[in-house]
mmCIF file of C-alpha atoms in Angstrom:
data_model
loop_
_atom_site.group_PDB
_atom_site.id
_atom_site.type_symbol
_atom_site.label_atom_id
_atom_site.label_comp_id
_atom_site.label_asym_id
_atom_site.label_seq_id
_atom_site.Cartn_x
_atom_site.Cartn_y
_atom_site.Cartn_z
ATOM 1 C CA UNK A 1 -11.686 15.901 -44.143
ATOM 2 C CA UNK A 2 -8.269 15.490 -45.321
ATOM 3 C CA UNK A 3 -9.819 14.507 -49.159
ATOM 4 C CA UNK A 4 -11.677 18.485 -49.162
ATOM 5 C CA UNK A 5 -8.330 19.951 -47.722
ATOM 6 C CA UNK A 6 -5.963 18.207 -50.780
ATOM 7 C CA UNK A 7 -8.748 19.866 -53.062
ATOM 8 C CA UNK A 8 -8.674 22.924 -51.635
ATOM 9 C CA UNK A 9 -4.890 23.283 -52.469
ATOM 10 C CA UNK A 10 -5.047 21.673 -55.535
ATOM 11 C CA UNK A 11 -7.327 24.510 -56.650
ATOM 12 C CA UNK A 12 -5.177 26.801 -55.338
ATOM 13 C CA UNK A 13 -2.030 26.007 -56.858
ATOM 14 C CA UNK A 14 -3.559 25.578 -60.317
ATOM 15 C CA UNK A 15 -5.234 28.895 -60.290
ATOM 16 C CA UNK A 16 -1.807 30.627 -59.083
ATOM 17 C CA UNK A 17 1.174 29.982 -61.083
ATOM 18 C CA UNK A 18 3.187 32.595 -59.507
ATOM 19 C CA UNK A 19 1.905 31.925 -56.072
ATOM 20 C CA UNK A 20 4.107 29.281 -53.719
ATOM 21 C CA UNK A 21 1.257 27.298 -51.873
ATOM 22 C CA UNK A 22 2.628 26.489 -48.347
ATOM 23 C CA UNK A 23 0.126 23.851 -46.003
ATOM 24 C CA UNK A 24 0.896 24.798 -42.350
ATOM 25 C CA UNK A 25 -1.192 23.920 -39.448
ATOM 26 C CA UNK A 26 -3.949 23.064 -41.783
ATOM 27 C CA UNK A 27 -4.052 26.532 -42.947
ATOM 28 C CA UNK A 28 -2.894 27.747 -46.468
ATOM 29 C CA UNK A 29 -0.464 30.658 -46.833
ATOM 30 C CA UNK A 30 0.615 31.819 -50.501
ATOM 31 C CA UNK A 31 4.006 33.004 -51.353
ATOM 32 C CA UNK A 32 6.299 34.116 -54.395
ATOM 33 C CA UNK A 33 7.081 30.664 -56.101
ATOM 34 C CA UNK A 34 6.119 27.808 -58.284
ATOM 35 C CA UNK A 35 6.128 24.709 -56.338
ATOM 36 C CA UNK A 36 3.997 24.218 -53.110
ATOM 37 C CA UNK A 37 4.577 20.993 -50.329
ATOM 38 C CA UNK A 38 1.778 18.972 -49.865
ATOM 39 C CA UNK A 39 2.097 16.630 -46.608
ATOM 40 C CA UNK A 40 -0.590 14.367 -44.621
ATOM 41 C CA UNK A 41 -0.535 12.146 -41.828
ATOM 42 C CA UNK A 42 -2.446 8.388 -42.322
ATOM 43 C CA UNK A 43 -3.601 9.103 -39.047
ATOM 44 C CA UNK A 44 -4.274 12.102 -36.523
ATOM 45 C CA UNK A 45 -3.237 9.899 -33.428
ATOM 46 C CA UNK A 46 -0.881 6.787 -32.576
ATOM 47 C CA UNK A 47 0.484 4.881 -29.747
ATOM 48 C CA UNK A 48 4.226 5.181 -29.503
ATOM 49 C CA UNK A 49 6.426 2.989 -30.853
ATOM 50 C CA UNK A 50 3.461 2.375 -34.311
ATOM 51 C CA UNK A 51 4.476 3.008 -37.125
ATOM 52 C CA UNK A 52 2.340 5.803 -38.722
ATOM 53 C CA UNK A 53 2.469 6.467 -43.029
ATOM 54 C CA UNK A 54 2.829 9.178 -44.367
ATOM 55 C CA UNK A 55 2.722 10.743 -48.280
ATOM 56 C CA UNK A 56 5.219 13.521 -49.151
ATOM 57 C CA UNK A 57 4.095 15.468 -53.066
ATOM 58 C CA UNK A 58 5.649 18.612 -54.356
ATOM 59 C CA UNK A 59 3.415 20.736 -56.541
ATOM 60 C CA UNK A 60 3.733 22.723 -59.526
ATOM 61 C CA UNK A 61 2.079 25.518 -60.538
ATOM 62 C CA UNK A 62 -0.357 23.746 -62.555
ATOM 63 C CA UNK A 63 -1.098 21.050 -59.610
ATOM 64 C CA UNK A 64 0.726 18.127 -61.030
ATOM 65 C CA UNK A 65 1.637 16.912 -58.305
ATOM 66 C CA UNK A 66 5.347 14.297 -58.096
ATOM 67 C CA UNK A 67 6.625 12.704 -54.895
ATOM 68 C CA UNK A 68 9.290 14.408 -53.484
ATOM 69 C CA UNK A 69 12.634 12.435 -53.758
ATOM 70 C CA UNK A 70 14.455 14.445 -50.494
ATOM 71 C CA UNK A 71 12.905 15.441 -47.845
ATOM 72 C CA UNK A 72 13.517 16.399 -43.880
ATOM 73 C CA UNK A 73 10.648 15.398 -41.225
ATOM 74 C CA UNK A 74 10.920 16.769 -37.670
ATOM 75 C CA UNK A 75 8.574 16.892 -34.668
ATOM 76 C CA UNK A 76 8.551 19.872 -31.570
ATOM 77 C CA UNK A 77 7.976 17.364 -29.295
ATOM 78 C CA UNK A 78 10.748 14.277 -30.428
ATOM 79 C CA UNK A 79 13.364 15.608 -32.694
ATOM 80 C CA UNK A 80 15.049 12.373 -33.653
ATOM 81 C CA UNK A 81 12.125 10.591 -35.091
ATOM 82 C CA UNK A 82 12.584 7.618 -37.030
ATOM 83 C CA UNK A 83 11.569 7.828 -40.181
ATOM 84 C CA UNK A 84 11.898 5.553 -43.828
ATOM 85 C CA UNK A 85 10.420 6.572 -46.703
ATOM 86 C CA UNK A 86 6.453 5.991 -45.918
ATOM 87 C CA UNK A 87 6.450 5.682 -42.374
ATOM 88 C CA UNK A 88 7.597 7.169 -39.595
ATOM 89 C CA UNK A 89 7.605 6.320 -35.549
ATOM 90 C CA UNK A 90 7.132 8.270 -32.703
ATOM 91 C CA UNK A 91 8.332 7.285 -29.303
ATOM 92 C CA UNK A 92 7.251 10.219 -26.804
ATOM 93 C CA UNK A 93 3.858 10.781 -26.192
ATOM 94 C CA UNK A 94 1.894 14.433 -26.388
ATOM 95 C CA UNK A 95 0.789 16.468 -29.114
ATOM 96 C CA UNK A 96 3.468 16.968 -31.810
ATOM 97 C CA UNK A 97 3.468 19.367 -34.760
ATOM 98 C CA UNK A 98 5.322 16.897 -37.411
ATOM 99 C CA UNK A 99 6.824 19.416 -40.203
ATOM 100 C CA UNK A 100 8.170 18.776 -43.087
ATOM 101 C CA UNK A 101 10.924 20.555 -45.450
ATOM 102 C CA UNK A 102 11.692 19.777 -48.808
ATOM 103 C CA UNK A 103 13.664 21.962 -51.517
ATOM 104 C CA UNK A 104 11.536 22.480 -55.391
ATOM 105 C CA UNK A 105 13.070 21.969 -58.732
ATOM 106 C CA UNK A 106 13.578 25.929 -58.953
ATOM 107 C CA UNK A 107 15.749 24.983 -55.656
ATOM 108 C CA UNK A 108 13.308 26.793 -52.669
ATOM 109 C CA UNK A 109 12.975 25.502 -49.938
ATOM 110 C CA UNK A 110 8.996 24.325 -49.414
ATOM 111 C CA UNK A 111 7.646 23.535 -45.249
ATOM 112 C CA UNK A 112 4.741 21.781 -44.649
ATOM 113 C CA UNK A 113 3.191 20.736 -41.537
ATOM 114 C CA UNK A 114 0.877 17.897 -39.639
ATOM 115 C CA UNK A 115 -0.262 17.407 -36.156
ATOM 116 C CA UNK A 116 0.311 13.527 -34.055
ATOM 117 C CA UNK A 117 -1.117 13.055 -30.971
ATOM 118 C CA UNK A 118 0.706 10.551 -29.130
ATOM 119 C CA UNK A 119 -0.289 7.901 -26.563
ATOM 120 C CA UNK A 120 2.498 5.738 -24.166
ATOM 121 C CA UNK A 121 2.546 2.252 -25.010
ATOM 122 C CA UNK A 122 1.210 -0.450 -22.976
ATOM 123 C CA UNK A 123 3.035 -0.397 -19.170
ATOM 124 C CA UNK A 124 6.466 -1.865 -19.181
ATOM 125 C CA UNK A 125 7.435 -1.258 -15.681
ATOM 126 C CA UNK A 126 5.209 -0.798 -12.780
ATOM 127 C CA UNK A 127 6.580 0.645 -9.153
ATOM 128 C CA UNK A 128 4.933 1.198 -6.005
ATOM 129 C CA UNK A 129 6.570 3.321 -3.505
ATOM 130 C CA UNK A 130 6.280 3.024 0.607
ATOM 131 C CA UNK A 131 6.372 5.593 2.583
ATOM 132 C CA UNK A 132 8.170 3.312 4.959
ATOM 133 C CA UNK A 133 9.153 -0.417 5.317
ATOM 134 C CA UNK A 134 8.384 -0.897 8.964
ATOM 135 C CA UNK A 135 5.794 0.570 11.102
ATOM 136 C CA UNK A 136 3.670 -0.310 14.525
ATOM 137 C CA UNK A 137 0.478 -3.044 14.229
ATOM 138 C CA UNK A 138 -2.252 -0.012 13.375
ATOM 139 C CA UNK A 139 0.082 2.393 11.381
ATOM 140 C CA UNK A 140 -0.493 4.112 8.262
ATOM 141 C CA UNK A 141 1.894 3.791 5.143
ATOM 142 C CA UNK A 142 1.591 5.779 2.420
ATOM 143 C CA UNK A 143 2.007 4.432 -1.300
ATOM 144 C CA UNK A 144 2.583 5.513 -4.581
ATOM 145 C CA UNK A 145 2.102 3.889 -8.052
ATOM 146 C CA UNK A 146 3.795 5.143 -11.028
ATOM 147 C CA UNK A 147 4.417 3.294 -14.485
ATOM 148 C CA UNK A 148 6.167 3.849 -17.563
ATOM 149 C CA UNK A 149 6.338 2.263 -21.317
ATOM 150 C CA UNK A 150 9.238 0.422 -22.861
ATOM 151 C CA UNK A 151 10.121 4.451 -24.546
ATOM 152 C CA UNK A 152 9.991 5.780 -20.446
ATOM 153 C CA UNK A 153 6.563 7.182 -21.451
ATOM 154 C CA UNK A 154 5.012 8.323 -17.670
ATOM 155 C CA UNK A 155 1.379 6.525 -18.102
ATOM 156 C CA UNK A 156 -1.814 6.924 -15.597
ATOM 157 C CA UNK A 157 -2.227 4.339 -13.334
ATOM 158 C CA UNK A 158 -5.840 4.899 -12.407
ATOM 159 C CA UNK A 159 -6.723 1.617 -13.593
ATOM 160 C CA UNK A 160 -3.918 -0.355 -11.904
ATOM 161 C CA UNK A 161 -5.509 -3.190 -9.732
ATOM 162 C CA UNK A 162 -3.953 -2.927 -6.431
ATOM 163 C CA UNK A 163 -3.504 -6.473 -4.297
ATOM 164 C CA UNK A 164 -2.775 -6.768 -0.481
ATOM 165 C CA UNK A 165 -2.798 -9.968 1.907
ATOM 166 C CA UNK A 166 -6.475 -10.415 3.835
ATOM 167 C CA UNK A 167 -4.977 -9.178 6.860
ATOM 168 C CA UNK A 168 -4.284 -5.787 5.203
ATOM 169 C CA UNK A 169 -6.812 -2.531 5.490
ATOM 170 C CA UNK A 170 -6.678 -0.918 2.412
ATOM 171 C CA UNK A 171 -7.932 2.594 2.085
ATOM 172 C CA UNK A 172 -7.196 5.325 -0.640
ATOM 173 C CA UNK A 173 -3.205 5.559 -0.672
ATOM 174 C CA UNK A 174 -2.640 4.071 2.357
ATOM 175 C CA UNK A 175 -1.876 0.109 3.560
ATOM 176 C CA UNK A 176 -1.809 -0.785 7.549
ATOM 177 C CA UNK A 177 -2.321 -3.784 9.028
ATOM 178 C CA UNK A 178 -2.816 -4.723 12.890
ATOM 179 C CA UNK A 179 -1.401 -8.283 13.480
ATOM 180 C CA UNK A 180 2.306 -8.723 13.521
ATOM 181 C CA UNK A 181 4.366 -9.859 10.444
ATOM 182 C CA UNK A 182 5.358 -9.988 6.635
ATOM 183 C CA UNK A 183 3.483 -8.089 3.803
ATOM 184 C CA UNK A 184 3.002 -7.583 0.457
ATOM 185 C CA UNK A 185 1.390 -5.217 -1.474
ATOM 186 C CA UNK A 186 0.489 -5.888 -5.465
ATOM 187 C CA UNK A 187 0.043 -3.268 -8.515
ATOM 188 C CA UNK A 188 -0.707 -4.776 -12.235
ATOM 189 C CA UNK A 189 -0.921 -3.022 -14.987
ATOM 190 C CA UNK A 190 -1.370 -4.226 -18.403
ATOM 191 C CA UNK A 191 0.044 -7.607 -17.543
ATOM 192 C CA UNK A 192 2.969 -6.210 -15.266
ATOM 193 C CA UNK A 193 3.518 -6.121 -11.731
ATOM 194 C CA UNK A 194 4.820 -4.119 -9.494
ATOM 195 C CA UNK A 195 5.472 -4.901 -5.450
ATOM 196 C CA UNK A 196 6.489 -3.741 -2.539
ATOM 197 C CA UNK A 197 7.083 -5.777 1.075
ATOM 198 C CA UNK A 198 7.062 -3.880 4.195
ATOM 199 C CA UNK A 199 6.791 -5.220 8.270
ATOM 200 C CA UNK A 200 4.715 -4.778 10.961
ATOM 201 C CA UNK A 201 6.187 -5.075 14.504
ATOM 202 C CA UNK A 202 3.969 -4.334 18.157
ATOM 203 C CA UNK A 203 2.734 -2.010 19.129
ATOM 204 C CA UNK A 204 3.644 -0.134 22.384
ATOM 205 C CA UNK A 205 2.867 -1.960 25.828
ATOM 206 C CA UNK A 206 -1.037 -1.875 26.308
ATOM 207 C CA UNK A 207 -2.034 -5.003 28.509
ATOM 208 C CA UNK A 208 -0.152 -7.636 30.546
ATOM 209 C CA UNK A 209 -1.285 -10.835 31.894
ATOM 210 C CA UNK A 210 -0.261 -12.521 34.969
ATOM 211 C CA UNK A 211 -0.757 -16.167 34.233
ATOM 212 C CA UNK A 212 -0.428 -18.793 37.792
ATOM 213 C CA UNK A 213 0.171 -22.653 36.617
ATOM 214 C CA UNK A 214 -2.178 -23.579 39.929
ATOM 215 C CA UNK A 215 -4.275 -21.549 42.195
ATOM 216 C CA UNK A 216 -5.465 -24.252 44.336
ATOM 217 C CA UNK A 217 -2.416 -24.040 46.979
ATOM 218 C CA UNK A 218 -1.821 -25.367 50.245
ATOM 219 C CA UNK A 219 0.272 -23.747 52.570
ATOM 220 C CA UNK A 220 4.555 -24.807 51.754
ATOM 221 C CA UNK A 221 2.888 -25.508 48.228
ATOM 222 C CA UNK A 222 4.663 -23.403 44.935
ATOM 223 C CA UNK A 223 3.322 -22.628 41.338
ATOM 224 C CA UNK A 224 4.448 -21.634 38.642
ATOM 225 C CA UNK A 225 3.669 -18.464 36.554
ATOM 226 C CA UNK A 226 4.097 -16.843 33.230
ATOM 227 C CA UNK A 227 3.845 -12.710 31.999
ATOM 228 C CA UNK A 228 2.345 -11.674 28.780
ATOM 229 C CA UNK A 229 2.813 -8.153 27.639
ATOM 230 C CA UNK A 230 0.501 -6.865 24.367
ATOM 231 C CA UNK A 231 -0.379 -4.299 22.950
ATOM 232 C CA UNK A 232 -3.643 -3.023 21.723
ATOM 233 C CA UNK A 233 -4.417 -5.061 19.318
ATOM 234 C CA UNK A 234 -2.973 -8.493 21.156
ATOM 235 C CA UNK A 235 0.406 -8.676 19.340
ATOM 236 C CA UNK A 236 2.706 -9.987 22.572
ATOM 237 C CA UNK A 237 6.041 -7.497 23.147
ATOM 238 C CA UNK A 238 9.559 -7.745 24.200
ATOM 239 C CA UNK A 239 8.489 -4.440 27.186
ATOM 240 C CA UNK A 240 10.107 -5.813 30.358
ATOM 241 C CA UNK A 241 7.749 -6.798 33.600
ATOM 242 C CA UNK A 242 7.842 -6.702 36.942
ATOM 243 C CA UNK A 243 6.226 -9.137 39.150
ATOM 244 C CA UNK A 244 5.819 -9.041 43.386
ATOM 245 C CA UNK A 245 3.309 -9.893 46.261
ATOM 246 C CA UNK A 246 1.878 -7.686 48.238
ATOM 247 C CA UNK A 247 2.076 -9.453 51.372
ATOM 248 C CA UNK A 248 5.032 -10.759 52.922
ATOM 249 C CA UNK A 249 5.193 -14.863 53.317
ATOM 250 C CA UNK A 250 5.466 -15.456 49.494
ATOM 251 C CA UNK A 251 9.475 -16.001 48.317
ATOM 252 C CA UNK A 252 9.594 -15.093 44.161
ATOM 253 C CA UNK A 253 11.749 -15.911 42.412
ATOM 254 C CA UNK A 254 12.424 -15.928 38.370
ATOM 255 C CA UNK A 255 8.939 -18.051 37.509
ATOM 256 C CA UNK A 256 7.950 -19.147 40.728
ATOM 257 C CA UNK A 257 6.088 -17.942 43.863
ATOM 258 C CA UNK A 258 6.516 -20.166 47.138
ATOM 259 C CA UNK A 259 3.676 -19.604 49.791
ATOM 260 C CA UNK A 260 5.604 -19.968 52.904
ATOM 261 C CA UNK A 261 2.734 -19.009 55.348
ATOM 262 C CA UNK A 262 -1.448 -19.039 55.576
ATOM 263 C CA UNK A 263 -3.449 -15.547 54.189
ATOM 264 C CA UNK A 264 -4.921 -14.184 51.088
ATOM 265 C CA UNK A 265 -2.307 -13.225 48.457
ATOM 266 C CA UNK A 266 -1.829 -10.611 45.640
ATOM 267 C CA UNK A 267 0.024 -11.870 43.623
ATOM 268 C CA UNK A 268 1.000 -8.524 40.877
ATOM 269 C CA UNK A 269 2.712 -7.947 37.753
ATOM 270 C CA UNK A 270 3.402 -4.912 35.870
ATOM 271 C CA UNK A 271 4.981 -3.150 32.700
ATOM 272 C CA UNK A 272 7.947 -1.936 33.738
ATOM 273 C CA UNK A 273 8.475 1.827 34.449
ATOM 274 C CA UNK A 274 4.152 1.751 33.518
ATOM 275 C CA UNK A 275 0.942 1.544 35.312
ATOM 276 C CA UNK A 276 -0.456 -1.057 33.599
ATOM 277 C CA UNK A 277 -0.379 -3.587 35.575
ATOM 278 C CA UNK A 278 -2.458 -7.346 36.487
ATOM 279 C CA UNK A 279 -3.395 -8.720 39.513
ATOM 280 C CA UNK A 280 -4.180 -12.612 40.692
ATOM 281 C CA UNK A 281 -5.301 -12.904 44.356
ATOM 282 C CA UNK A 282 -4.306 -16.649 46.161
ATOM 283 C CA UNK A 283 -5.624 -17.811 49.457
ATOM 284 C CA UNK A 284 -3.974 -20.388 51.249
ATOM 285 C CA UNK A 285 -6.070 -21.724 54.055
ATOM 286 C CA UNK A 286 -4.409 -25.355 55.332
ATOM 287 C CA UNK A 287 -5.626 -24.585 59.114
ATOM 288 C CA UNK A 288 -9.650 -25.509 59.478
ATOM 289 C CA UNK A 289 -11.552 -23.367 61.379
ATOM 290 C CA UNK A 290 -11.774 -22.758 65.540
ATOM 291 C CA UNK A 291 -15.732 -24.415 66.741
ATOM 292 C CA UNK A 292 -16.961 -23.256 69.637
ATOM 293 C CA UNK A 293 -20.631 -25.028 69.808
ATOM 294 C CA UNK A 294 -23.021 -23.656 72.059
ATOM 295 C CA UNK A 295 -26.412 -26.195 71.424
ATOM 296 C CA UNK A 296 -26.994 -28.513 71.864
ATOM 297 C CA UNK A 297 -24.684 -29.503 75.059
ATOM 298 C CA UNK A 298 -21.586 -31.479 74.741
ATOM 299 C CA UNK A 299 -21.862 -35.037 75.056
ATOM 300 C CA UNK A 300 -26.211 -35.048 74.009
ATOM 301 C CA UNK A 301 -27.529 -38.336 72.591
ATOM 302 C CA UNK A 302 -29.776 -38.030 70.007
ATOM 303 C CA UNK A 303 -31.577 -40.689 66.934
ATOM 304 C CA UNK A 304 -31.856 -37.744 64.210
ATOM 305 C CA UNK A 305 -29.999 -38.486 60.962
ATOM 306 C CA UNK A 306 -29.508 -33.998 61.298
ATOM 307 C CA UNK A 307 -28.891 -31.993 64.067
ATOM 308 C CA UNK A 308 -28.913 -28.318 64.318
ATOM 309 C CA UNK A 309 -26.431 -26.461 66.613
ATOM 310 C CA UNK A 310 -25.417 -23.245 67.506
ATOM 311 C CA UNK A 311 -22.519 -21.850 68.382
ATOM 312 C CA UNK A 312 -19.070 -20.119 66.676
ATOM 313 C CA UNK A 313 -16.740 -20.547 64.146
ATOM 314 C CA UNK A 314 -13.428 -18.690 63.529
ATOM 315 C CA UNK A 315 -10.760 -18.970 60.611
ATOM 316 C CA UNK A 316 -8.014 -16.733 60.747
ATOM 317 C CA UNK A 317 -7.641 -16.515 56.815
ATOM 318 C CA UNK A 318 -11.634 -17.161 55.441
ATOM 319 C CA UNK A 319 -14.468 -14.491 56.411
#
C-alpha cells in the first residue's frame, strides 16, 4: 500500500511543476510551490518504548526526490518524542498523527503527516487494591487490579492470573474467607506481581459450649468445666459468658461447680447480654433407694438360684 501511495505522488509532482504536493492523512492536497514533503512510517503500529524508522524526502517539481537535511517531527498524542535521524520512539500509547515539517530550497515551509498506533509495553508494576484489610470470617472484600508499563502506560489486566490461599473463596472481584487468620492474595502479569494481605477475625457470637471435666459425680464431689464461644462458622471468640445452676446446692465458682447436696442439676452457660445459651444436666444420686418388699414374706427359705418379689422402691432423686 504504501509502494502505490509514493507513486501516486510521484506522478503528481512530476506532472505539476507549479503545484506544491502536500501528503496529509494519506490524502494529497496541491498548493502554489515547487517542492512537496514526502514522509512514511516503517510501520503502522508499535509497542512503546520500539524504536520505529522512518524516511524523510523533499520533492521537486520534476520528482527527484533528496533527503531532507532539517526537519521537525511531532505527534498529537506525545509531543516530546524522541527522535534521531531514522528512527524515532514513542512512549504513550493511542493513536497518534506523527507530522512532519520541513522548509524547501525556495525556503517554504512543506507538512507532511503519518498515523502510529501505540501499544503499552509489557507490565512493569502490578497493584491490587482491597476494599478493606480486616473483615468478619464470611465477609466480602472487594479488589481491584490495575497495571502500568515502565512509560506509566495504564494496560488491561484481563489476563492477569489471580492467586489466593486454599482457604480463600474466590468469586468475580471479591476474596472472603471463613476460618480465622492471615491472607494473601496474588496478581501476575507478564512476569510481575502484585499482592495484597488482609485478616480475618470471628465472627459475632453464634454458639457456646458448656464443657464438664466429669459427669459421673457423687454427692461432696466437684468438676471442673470449660466455655467455648463461636461463631457460625466455628472460629472461637473473645464474647464474655455467663455460667449458673439452676438449682440451689451447687457452689460455682471461676471453673468449678461443687455439688453440695443429692438432685438432678442444670448446669447453664450463656453469651453474655444473649440468648444463646448451653445446657449440661448432672444427677447426683449417693443415697440407694427405700425397699419396701411385699412377696415373698420376710424371713422365707427357699433353694432357687432366682427369686421373684414384689413390693416398692423409692429414690428421692431417680424416677
Amino acid at each position: 500500500m504504501r509502494a502505490v501511495w509514493f507513486g501516486i505522488v510521484f506522478s503528481l509532482v512530476a506532472g505539476c511543476r507549479s503545484k506544491n504536493v502536500t501528503v496529509e492523512g494519506g490524502v494529497l492536497e496541491e498548493t502554489e510551490g515547487e517542492y512537496s514533503l514526502l514522509f512514511t512510517l516503517d510501520s503502522e503500529a508499535s509497542i512503546a518504548g520500539e524504536n520505529v524508522g522512518f524516511t524523510v524526502f523533499m520533492l521537486d517539481a520534476d520528482g527527484v526526490s533528496t533527503e531532507a537535511d532539517s526537519f521537525t517531527i511531532n505527534s498529537d498524542v506525545e509531543p516530546a518524542l524522541e527522535v534521531t535521524d531514522s528512527v524515532l520512539i514513542a512512549t504513550v500509547a493511542g493513536s497518534h498523527t506523527v507530522s512532519v515539517t520541513a522548509t524547501d530550497a525556495a525556503g517554504v515551509e512543506q507538512s507532511a503527516t503519518d498515523t502510529l498506533e501505540v501499544t503499552g509495553a509489557p507490565a512493569a508494576v502490578v497493584t491490587v487494591q482491597l476494599s478493606a484489610d480486616e473483615v468478619h470470617a464470611g465477609e466480602l472484600i472487594d479488589f481491584e487490579v490495575s497495571a502500568a508499563d515502565s512509560y506509566g502506560n495504564v494496560l488491561d489486566t484481563s489476563a492477569a492470573e489471580i492467586t489466593v490461599d486454599d482457604a480463600v473463596s474466590l468469586e468475580g472481584g471479591t476474596v472472603s474467607a471463613t476460618t480465622v487468620g492471615d491472607y494473601v492474595i496474588t496478581v501476575s502479569l507478564d512476569g510481575v506481581q502484585g499482592e495484597a494481605a488482609w485478616s480475618v477475625t470471628p465472627g459475632p457470637a453464634a454458639n457456646i459450649d458448656l464443657i464438664l471435666e466429669d459427669t459421673f459425680l457423687e454427692l461432696g464431689d466437684e468438676t471442673e468445666f470449660s466455655v467455648v464461644v463461636t461463631d457460625e462458622f466455628g472460629n472461637e471468640t473473645e464474647d464474655p459468658a455467663t455460667v449458673g445452676v439452676i438449682e440451689p446446692g451447687v457452689t460455682v465458682t471461676e471453673d468449678e461447680f461443687s455439688f453440695e447436696s443429692e438432685g438432678v442439676f442444670n448446669c447453664w452457660a450463656e453469651v453474655t447480654g444473649t440468648d444463646i445459651m448451653d445446657v449440661e444436666t448432672v444427677v447426683i444420686d449417693s443415697t440407694g433407694p427405700s425397699l419396701d418388699v411385699w412377696t415373698p414374706d420376710r424371713g422365707t427359705w427357699t433353694s432357687e438360684s432366682m427369686v421373684e418379689v414384689t413390693g416398692y422402691a423409692e429414690d428421692a432423686v431417680s424416677d
